[in-house]
Structures are given as structure tokens and as C-alpha cells.
Short mmCIF file of C-alpha atoms and ligand atoms in Angstrom, two decimals:
data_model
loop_
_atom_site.label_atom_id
_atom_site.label_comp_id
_atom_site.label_asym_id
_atom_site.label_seq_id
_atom_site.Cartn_x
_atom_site.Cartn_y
_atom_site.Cartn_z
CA UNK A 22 35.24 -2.78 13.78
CA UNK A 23 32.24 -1.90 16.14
CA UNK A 24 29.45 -1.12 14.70
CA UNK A 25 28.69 2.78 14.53
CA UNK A 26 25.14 3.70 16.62
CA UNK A 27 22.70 6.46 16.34
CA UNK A 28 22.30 8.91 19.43
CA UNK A 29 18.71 10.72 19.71
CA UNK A 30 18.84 13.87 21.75
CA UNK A 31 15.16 14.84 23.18
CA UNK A 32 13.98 11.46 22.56
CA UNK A 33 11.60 11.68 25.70
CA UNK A 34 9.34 13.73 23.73
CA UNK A 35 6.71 13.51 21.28
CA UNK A 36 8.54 12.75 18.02
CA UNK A 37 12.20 11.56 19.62
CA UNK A 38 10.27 8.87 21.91
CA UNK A 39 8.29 7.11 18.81
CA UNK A 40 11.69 8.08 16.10
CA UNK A 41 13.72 6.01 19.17
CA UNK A 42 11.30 2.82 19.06
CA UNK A 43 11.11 2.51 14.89
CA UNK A 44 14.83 3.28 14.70
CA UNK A 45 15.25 0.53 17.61
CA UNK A 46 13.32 -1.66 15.64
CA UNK A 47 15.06 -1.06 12.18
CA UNK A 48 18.70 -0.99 13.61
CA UNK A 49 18.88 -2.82 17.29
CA UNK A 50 17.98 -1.69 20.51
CA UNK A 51 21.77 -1.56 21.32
CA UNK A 52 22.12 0.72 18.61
CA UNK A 53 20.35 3.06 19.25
CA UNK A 54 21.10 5.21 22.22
CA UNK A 55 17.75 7.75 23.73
CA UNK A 56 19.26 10.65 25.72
CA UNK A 57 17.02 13.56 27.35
CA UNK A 58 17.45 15.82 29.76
CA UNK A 59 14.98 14.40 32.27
CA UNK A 60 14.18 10.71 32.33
CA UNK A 61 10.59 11.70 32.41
CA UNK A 62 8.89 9.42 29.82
CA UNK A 63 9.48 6.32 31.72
CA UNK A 64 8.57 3.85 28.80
CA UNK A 65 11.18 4.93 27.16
CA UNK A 66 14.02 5.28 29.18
CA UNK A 67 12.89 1.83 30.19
CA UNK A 68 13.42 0.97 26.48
CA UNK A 69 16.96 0.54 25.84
CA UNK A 70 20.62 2.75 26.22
CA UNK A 71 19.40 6.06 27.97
CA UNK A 72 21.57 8.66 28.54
CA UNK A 73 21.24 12.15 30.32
CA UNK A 74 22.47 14.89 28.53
CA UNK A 75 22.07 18.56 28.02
CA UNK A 76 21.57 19.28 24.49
CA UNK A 77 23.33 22.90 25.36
CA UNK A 78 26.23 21.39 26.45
CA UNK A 79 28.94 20.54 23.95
CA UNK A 80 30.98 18.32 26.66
CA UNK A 81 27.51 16.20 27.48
CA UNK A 82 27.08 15.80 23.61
CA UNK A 83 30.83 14.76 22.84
CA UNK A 84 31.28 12.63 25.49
CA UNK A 85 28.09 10.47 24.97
CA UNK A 86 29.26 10.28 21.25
CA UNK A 87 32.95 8.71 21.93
CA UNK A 88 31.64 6.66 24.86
CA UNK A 89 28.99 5.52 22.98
CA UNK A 90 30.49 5.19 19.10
CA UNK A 91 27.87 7.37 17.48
CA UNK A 92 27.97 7.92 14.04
CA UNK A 93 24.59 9.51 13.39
CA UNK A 94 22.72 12.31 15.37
CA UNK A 95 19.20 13.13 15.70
CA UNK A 96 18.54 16.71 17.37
CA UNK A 97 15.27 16.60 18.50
CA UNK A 98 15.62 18.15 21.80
CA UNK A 99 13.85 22.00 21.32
CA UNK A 100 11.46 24.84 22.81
CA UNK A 101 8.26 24.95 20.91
CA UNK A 102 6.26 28.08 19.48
CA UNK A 103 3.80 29.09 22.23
CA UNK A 104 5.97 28.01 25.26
CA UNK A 105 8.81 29.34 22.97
CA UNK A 106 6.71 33.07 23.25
CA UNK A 107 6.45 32.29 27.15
CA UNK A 108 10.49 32.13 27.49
CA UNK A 109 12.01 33.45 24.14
CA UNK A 110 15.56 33.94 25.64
CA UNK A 111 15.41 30.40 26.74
CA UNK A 112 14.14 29.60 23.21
CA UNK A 113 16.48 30.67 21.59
CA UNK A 114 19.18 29.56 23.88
CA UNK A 115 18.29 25.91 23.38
CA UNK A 116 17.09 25.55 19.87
CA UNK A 117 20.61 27.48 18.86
CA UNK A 118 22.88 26.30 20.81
CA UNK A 119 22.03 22.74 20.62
CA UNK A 120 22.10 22.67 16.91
CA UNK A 121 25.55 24.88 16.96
CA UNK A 122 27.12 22.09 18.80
CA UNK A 123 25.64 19.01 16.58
CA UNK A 124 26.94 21.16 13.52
CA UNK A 125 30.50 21.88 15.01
CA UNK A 126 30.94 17.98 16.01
CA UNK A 127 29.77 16.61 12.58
CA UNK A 128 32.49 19.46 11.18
CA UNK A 129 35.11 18.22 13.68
CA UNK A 130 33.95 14.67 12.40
CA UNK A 131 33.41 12.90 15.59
CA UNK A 132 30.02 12.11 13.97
CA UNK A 133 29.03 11.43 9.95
CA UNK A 134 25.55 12.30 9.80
CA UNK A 135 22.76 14.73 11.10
CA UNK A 136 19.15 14.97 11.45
CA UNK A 137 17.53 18.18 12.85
CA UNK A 138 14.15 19.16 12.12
CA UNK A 139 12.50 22.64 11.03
CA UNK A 140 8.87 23.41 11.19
CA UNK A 141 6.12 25.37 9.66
CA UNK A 142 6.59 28.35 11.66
CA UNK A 143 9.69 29.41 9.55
CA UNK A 144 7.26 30.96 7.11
CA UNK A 145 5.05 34.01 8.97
CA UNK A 146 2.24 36.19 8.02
CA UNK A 147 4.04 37.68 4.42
CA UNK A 148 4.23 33.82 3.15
CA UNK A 149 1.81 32.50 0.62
CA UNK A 150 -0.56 31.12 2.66
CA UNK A 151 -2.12 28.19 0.52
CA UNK A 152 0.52 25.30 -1.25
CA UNK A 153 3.45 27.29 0.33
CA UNK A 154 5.88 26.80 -1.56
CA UNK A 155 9.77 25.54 -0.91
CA UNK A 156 11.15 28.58 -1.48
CA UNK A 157 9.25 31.33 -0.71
CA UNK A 158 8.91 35.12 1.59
CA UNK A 159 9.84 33.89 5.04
CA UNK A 160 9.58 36.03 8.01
CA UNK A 161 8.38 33.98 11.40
CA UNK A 162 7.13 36.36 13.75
CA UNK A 163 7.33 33.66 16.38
CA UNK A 164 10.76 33.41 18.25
CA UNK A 165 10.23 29.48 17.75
CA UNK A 166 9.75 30.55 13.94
CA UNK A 167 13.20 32.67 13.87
CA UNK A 168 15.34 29.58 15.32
CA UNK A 169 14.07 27.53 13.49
CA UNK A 170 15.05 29.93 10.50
CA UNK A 171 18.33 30.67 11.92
CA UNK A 172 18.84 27.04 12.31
CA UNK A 173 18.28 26.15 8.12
CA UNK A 174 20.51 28.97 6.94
CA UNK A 175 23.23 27.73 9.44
CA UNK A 176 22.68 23.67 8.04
CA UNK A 177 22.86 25.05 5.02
CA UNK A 178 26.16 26.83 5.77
CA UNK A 179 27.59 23.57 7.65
CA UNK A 180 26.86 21.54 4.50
CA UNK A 181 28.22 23.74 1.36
CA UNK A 182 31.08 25.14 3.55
CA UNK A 183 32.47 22.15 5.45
CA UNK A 184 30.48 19.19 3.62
CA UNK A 185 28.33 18.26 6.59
CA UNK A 186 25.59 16.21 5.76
CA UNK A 187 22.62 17.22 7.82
CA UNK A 188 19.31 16.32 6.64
CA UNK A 189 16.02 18.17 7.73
CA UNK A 190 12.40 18.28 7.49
CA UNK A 191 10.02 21.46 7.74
CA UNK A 192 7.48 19.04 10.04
CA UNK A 193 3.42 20.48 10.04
CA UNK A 194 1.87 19.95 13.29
CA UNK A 195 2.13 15.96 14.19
CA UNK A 196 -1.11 14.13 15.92
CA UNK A 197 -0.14 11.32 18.15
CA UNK A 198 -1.87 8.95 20.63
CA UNK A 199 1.26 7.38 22.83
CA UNK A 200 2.86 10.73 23.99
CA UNK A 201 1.53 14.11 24.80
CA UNK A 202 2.81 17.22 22.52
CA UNK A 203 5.55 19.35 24.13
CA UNK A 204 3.83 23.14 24.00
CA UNK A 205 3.22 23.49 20.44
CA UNK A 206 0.63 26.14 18.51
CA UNK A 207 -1.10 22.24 17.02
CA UNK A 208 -1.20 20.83 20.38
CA UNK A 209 -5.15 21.29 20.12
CA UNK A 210 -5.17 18.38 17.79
CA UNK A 211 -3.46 15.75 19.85
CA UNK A 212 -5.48 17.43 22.86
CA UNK A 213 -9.02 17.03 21.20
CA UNK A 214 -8.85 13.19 20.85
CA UNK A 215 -7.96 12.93 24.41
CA UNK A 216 -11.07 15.16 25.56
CA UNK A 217 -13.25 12.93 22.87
CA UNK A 218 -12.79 9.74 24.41
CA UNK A 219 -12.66 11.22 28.36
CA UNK A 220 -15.52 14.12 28.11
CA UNK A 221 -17.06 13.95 24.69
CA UNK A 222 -16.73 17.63 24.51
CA UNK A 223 -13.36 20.17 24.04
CA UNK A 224 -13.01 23.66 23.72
CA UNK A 225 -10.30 24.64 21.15
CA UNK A 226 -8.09 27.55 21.53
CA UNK A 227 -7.59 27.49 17.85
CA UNK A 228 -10.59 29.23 15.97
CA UNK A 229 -13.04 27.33 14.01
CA UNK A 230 -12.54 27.94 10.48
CA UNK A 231 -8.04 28.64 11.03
CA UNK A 232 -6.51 25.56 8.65
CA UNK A 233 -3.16 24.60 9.98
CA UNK A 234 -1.08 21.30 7.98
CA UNK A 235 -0.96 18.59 9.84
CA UNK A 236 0.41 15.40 10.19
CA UNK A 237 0.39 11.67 11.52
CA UNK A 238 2.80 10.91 13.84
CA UNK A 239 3.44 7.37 11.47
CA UNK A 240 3.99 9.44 8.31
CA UNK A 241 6.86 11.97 10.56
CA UNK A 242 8.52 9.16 11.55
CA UNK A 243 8.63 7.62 7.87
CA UNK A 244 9.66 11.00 6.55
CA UNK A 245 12.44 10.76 9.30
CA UNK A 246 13.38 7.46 8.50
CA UNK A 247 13.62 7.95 4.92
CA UNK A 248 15.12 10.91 4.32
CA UNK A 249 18.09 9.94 6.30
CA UNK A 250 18.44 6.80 4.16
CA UNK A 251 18.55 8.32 0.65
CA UNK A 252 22.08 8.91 -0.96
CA UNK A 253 23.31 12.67 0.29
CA UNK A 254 23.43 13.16 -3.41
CA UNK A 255 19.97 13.28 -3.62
CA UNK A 256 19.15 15.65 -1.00
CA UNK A 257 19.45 19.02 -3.01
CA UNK A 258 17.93 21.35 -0.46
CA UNK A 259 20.63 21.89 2.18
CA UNK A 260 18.26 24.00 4.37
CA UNK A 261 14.83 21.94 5.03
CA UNK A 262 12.33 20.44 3.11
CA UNK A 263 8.38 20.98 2.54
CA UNK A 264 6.65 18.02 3.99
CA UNK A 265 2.80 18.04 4.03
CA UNK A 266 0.36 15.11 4.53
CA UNK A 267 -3.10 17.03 5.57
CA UNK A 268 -4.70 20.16 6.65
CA UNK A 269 -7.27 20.57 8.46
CA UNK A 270 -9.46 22.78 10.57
CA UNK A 271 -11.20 22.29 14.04
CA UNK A 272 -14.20 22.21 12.61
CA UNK A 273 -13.12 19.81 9.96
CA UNK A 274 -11.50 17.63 12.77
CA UNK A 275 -13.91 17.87 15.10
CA UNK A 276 -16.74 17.09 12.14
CA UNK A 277 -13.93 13.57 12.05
CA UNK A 278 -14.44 12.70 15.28
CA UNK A 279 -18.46 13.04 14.93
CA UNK A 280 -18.72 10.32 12.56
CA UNK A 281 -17.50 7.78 15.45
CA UNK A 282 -18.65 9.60 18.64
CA UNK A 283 -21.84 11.43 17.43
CA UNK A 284 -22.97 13.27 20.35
CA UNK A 285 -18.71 14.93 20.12
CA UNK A 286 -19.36 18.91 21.27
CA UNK A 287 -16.53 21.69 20.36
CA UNK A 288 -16.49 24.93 21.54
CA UNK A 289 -14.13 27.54 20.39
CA UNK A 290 -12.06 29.71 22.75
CA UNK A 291 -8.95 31.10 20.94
CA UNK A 292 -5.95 32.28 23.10
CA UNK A 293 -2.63 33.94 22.66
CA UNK A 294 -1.88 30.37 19.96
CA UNK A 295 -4.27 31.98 17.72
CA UNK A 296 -2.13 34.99 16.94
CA UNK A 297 0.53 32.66 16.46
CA UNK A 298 -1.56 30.28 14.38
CA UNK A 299 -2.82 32.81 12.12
CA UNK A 300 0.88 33.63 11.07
CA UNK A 301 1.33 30.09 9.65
CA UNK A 302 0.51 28.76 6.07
CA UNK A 303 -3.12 26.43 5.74
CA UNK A 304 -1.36 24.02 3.57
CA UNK A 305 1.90 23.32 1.91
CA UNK A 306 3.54 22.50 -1.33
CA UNK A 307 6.02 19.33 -0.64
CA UNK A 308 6.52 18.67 -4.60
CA UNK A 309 10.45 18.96 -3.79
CA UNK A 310 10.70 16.34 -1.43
CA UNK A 311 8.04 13.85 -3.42
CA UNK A 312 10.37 14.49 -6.34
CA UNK A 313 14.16 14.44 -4.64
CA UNK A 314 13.21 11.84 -2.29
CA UNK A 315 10.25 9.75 -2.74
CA UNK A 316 8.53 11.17 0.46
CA UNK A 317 4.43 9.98 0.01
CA UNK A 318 2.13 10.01 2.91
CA UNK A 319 -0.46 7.74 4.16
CA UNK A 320 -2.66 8.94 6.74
CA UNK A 321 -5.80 11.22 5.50
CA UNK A 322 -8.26 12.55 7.83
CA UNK A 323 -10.89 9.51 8.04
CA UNK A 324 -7.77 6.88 8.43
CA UNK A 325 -5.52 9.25 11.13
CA UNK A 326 -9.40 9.80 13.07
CA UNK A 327 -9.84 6.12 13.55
CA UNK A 328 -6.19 5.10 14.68
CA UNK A 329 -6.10 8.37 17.33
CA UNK A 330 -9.42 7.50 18.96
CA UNK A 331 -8.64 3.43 18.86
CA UNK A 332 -5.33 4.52 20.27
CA UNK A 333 -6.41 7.65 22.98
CA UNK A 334 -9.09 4.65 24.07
CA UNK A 335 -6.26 1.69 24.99
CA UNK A 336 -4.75 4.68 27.00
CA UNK A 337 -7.77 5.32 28.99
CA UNK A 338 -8.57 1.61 29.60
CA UNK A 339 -5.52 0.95 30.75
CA UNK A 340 -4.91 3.57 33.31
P1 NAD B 25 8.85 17.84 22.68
O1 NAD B 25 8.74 19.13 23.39
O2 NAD B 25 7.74 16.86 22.80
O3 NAD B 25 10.19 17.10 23.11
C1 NAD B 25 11.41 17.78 23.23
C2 NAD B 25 12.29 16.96 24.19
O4 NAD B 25 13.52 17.67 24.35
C3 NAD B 25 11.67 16.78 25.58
O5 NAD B 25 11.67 15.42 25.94
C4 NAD B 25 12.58 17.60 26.49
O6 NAD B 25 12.73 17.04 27.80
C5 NAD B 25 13.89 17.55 25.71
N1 NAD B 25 14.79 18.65 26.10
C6 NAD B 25 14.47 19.92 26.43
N2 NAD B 25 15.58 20.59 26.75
C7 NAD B 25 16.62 19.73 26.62
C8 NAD B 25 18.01 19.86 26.83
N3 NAD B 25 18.58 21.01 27.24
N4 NAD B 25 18.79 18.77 26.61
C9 NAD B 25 18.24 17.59 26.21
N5 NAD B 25 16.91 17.42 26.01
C10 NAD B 25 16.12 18.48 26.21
O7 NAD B 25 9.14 18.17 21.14
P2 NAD B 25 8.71 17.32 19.85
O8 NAD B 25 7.32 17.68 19.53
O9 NAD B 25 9.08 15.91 20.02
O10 NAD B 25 9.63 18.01 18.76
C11 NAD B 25 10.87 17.47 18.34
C12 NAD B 25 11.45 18.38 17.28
O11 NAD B 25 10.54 18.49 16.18
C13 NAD B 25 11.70 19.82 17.75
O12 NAD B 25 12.86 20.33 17.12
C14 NAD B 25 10.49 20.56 17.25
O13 NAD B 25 10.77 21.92 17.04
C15 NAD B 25 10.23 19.85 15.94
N6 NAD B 25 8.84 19.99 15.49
C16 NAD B 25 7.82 19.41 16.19
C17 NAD B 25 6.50 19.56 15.73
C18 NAD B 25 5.35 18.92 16.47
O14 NAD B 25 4.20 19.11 16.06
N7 NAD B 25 5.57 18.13 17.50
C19 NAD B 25 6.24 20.31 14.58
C20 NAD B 25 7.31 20.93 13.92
C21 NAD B 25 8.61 20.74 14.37
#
């Protein structure tokens, strides 16, 4: 029998291009095929089997899955918060439909297993705002927030109704070095290492003293890896889980960066992602998913500081 491969849908982006190279290295590059919707990250389609696909077409999605033999799906193809709030029919178009068409082909079984991940922004400005807890007042204000909602009622629906086994991850607001965020409410934390290294100076749109969780890209991709690799018997939340690693403000980040560039200046200059931030929890309980699943982290502040600057530096010397 051939062996049964993992597709990755949005795996030119942040999370799906550096999920595609650790699964790669785990499972095979054969095994694991990238698909996007733009072959825009050229490292990565340059990687391995690459594939273009709309995630909002069913046909695109099907067809990649027989020709390819894919047993496993990761959805990571989406429209984040604030360019979610530029376009919210187009939001909600993608983030929906995509995941509607995952669900229906795991339920038709032409695939075994799903991964689709939630975010922070399914909780909103009536949530407990400190150690959120797993289940707790939700109502996202964002339209990012309300698919992303949407989306964990209907996995939770797939799985006790038709016994799909989707796994998924509320992710905080990941910080890495190789690729650029996609138009996310965090981006000023991926953004702020850049401007360290290239100006020594950044002006947030995020205010000051506004404490958002946060996490290494490293840790994600572990959560990612491992939570798909647990028996479905142990995963007991159907929607998503809590996952938290850190939480930080600018300030406190920016205070980071000072210890290795001293003369590092912020300014603050909040926009329209400050409205959006200020809806959000400042950090979360994940005591589920440490319990159900084992998830630990390992990046703090000081140790996620050093590798983003060493990292944001090899990018600048080698341009
Ligand atoms: P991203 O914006 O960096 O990447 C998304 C990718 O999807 C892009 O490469 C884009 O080209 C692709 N895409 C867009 N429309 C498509 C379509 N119709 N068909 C196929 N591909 C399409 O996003 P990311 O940061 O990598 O996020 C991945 C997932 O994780 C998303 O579901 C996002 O909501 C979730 N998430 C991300 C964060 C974060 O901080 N990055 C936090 C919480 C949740």
C-alpha cells in the first residue's frame, strides 16, 4: 500500500511555511505536499511537492487529495483580524468556506485527519481578561474573531456528529524571524525585531502598556506537531484548545530588545489594531491542554529576544 501523505493548505505563510519544513523533516519531503494559492514564498515552493489550490474550492481540495493520497489535512490558509476588518465579506468567505470543505471531505472520508487552527480573537471584550479560561463568555467583536468562532462550534459538530477527528489550537500571536506575518492585530511583534536590527528605532501601533499572549513560532509548531500525534482519545475538547507560552507588552518587549541593542527607541502610535487589540485577553489559562495533552512551552521572553534578533540579523546580512 502507498504510503498516506499530509497536504498543507496556506503553507506559503507564516505558520504553514515553517509547519511544512518540520513536518518535511519528521515525515519525508515526498510526504508532505505545500499547496497555496500563490507560489509567492519562493523558498518554499522550492522545497518539495507544491501545489496550487484554492482553499474555497472543494474541486481544487479533492482533487489534490486523490491525486496526491492524502490522509491528513492542515487548513492553514485564512484572512487575519485587521485585514479581516478591511474585507469582512471576504473574511468570512475564506475562513468558512475553506474549513466547510476540509470538514465535509474528512466526513465523506477521502481524508482521516484534520488540523485547523483557532485564535485568541474568539474571546472579545466580555471575556475574562487575565488566565482566560477554556471555557469561558465569548463574543469576538472582530469578524476574524466570529469565524474563527463559527469555525470551533462547526469542528465540534463534525466530530460528535459524524466522528471526524479534527484537532485545533486557539494560537496567541506567533513571533517569527524566517517569514513575515500575514495582517494580524500581533504583527507589531514580528515587525519590531525587523526595525531593531535595520533602524534601531519602531513606532508601535499597539499602545504601550496593552498585554497581548504571545508566542514563539518553535513552540506553535511543537503544539502543531504534537497535538496531532496524541491518541484522538485524548483530545477531549472537540472545539479548540487554550495554548499560551508568554505575554507581553511593547514596553516589556521593547525593554527585551534594550538589553542587546541599548540605544533601541519605541514610540507609540496606536491605529485602528488597537481597538481590536484591546478586545483580546492579556494572558491565557492553557491548564486543559498541559493536562489532556502534554503541551509545555519553551521560549520565555529573554530566550525568544535572542533567537529573533540572531535570526532578523542573518536576514539582513544576507540580502
Ligand atoms: P498567513 O496570512 O501568513 O498565511 C495564510 C496563507 O494562506 C497565505 O500564504 C495565503 O497566500 C494563503 N491563502 C489565502 N487565501 C487562500 C486561498 N483561497 N487558497 C489557498 N491559500 C490561500 O497566516 P498565518 O499567520 O500563517 O496563519 C495560519 C493560520 O493560523 C490561520 O488560520 C490563522 O488564522 C491562524 N492564526 C495565526 C496567528 C498568527 O499570529 N500568525 C494567530 C492565531 C491564529
Amino acid at each position: 500500500m502507498e504510503t498516506s501523505k499530509t497536504l498543507i493548505i496556506g503553507a506559503c505563510g507564516q505558520i504553514g511555511s515553517e509547519l511544512t519544513s518540520k513536518l518535511r523533516s519528521l515525515y519525508g519531503v515526498d510526504n508532505v505536499i505545500a499547496s497555496d494559492i500563490n507560489t509567492k514564498n519562493e523558498n518554499l515552493v522550492n522545497s518539495g511537492p507544491f501545489e496550487i489550490l484554492d482553499a474555497k474550492s472543494y474541486s481544487d481540495i479533492k482533487n489534490c487529495i486523490e491525486k496526491h493520497n492524502i490522509d491528513t489535512v492542515y487548513l492553514m490558509a485564512a484572512m487575519l483580524s485587521a485585514t479581516g476588518e478591511k474585507y469582512p465579506e471576504l473574511a468570512w468567505d475564506l475562513n468558512t468556506t475553506s474549513l466547510f470543505h476540509v470538514l465535509n471531505l474528512a466526513k465523506e472520508k477521502y481524508i482521516s485527519k484534520v488540523f485547523w487552527p483557532s485564535s485568541i480573537a474568539v474571546f472579545g471584550p466580555t471575556t475574562p481578561k487575565v488566565d482566560t479560561p477554556q471555557h469561558t463568555v465569548m463574543e469576538p467583536t472582530t469578524v476574524y474573531g466570529i469565524t474563527k468562532q463559527v469555525g470551533e462550534r462547526w469542528c465540534e459538530y463534525y466530530s460528535k456528529n459524524y466522528g471526524v477527528d479534527v484537532r485545533s489550537i486557539r494560537y496567541p500571536g506567533i513571533i517569527s524571524w524566517k517569514t513575515l506575518p500575514g495582517g494580524g492585530t500581533t504583527d507589531y511583534a514580528v515587525e519590531i525585531f525587523h526595525e531593531a536590527i535595520k533602524n534601531k528605532q519602531y513606532e508601535s501601533f499597539i499602545d504601550e502598556n496593552t498585554a497581548l499572549p504571545m508566542m514563539f513560532m518553535d513552540d506553535a509548531v511543537k503544539a502543531t506537531v504534537d497535538i496531532m500525534n496524541v491518541p484522538e482519545e485524548d483530545i477531549k475538547i472537540k472545539s479548540s484548545y487554550n495554548l499560551a507560552a508568554v505575554s507581553f507588552t511593547p514596553k516589556q518587549i521593547a525593554d527585551s530588545i534594550k538589553k542587546h541593542i541599548p540605544e533601541f527607541e519605541i514610540t507609540y502610535k496606536p491605529d485602528f489594531r488597537q481597538n481590536i487589540a484591546i478586545t483580546w485577553p492579556e494572558s491565557i489559562d492553557d491548564s486543559v491542554a498541559r493536562l489532556d495533552w502534554n503541551w509545555s512551552h519553551d521560549f520565555n521572553i529573554e530566550k525568544m529576544t535572542e533567537v529573533m534578533l540572531k535570526g532578523v540579523a542573518s536576514l539582513e546580512t544576507t540580502v
